[in-house]
Amino acid sequence: MNLIVADKREDDEREAWLAGISSLASQRIRVLHYPAVWQRAGMANLAILNAQGDYLLFLNSDIQVANAE
Protein backbone atom coordinates (compact mmCIF):
# COMPACT_ATOMS: atom_id res chain seq x y z
CA MET A 1 0.00 0.00 0.00
CA ASN A 2 1.20 3.49 -0.83
CA LEU A 3 -0.04 6.82 0.43
CA ILE A 4 0.15 9.75 -1.98
CA VAL A 5 -0.65 13.25 -0.78
CA ALA A 6 -1.40 15.53 -3.74
CA ASP A 7 -1.32 18.97 -2.24
CA LYS A 8 -1.54 22.62 -3.24
CA ARG A 9 -1.82 24.30 0.15
CA GLU A 10 1.19 26.33 1.25
CA ASP A 11 1.61 26.57 4.99
CA ASP A 12 4.87 26.15 6.96
CA GLU A 13 3.34 23.94 9.67
CA ARG A 14 1.62 21.73 7.08
CA GLU A 15 4.85 21.47 5.05
CA ALA A 16 6.76 20.37 8.15
CA TRP A 17 4.10 17.76 8.97
CA LEU A 18 4.08 16.40 5.40
CA ALA A 19 7.89 16.25 5.37
CA GLY A 20 7.80 14.41 8.68
CA ILE A 21 5.35 11.71 7.58
CA SER A 22 7.06 11.21 4.25
CA SER A 23 10.41 10.71 6.00
CA LEU A 24 8.91 7.91 8.13
CA ALA A 25 8.45 5.63 5.14
CA SER A 26 9.75 7.32 2.01
CA GLN A 27 9.14 4.21 -0.10
CA ARG A 28 5.45 4.18 0.83
CA ILE A 29 4.51 7.80 1.46
CA ARG A 30 5.00 10.42 -1.23
CA VAL A 31 4.00 14.06 -1.13
CA LEU A 32 3.29 15.55 -4.55
CA HIS A 33 2.96 19.31 -4.84
CA TYR A 34 0.45 20.35 -7.46
CA PRO A 35 2.12 23.05 -9.59
CA ALA A 36 -0.99 24.89 -10.85
CA VAL A 37 -3.96 26.74 -9.37
CA TRP A 38 -5.88 24.55 -6.88
CA GLN A 39 -8.09 22.11 -8.75
CA ARG A 40 -9.36 18.87 -7.22
CA ALA A 41 -9.54 16.99 -10.54
CA GLY A 42 -6.04 18.09 -11.49
CA MET A 43 -4.63 16.92 -8.15
CA ALA A 44 -6.46 13.60 -8.55
CA ASN A 45 -4.94 13.17 -12.01
CA LEU A 46 -1.48 13.91 -10.59
CA ALA A 47 -2.01 11.23 -7.95
CA ILE A 48 -3.27 8.73 -10.54
CA LEU A 49 -0.21 9.26 -12.73
CA ASN A 50 2.05 8.54 -9.75
CA ALA A 51 0.06 5.67 -8.21
CA GLN A 52 1.14 2.05 -8.08
CA GLY A 53 -1.04 -0.92 -7.27
CA ASP A 54 -4.49 -2.15 -8.12
CA TYR A 55 -6.77 0.19 -6.12
CA LEU A 56 -7.19 3.92 -5.62
CA LEU A 57 -8.95 5.71 -2.78
CA PHE A 58 -9.53 9.45 -2.97
CA LEU A 59 -9.99 10.89 0.50
CA ASN A 60 -10.57 14.61 0.63
CA SER A 61 -9.61 16.79 3.58
CA ASP A 62 -13.25 17.80 4.20
CA ILE A 63 -14.37 14.23 5.03
CA GLN A 64 -15.81 13.77 8.52
CA VAL A 65 -16.44 10.63 10.53
CA ALA A 66 -20.10 10.50 11.51
CA ASN A 67 -21.83 8.46 14.18
CA ALA A 68 -24.14 5.85 12.64
CA GLU A 69 -26.84 6.58 15.22
Steps between C-alpha positions, in 0.01 A plus 500: 500500500620849417376833626519793259420850620425728204508844650478865400472668839801703610542524874826458697347279771328279241823474297691390810234239582498364143881485497491316831255230390671450167835450675350220713454272201630669187439189289131497593406862563549762231400864510429649158467876471249604238667770287189684374203685648308281749279256313373176653482312168850610405641383834317168460652457154846574642447232764374250241806553281726428798301213654608138513282203581155377415272734700458873550324679784442874481454644847442872513596718795136601562388143583356454849437186701134487598327296767269239346230573758 
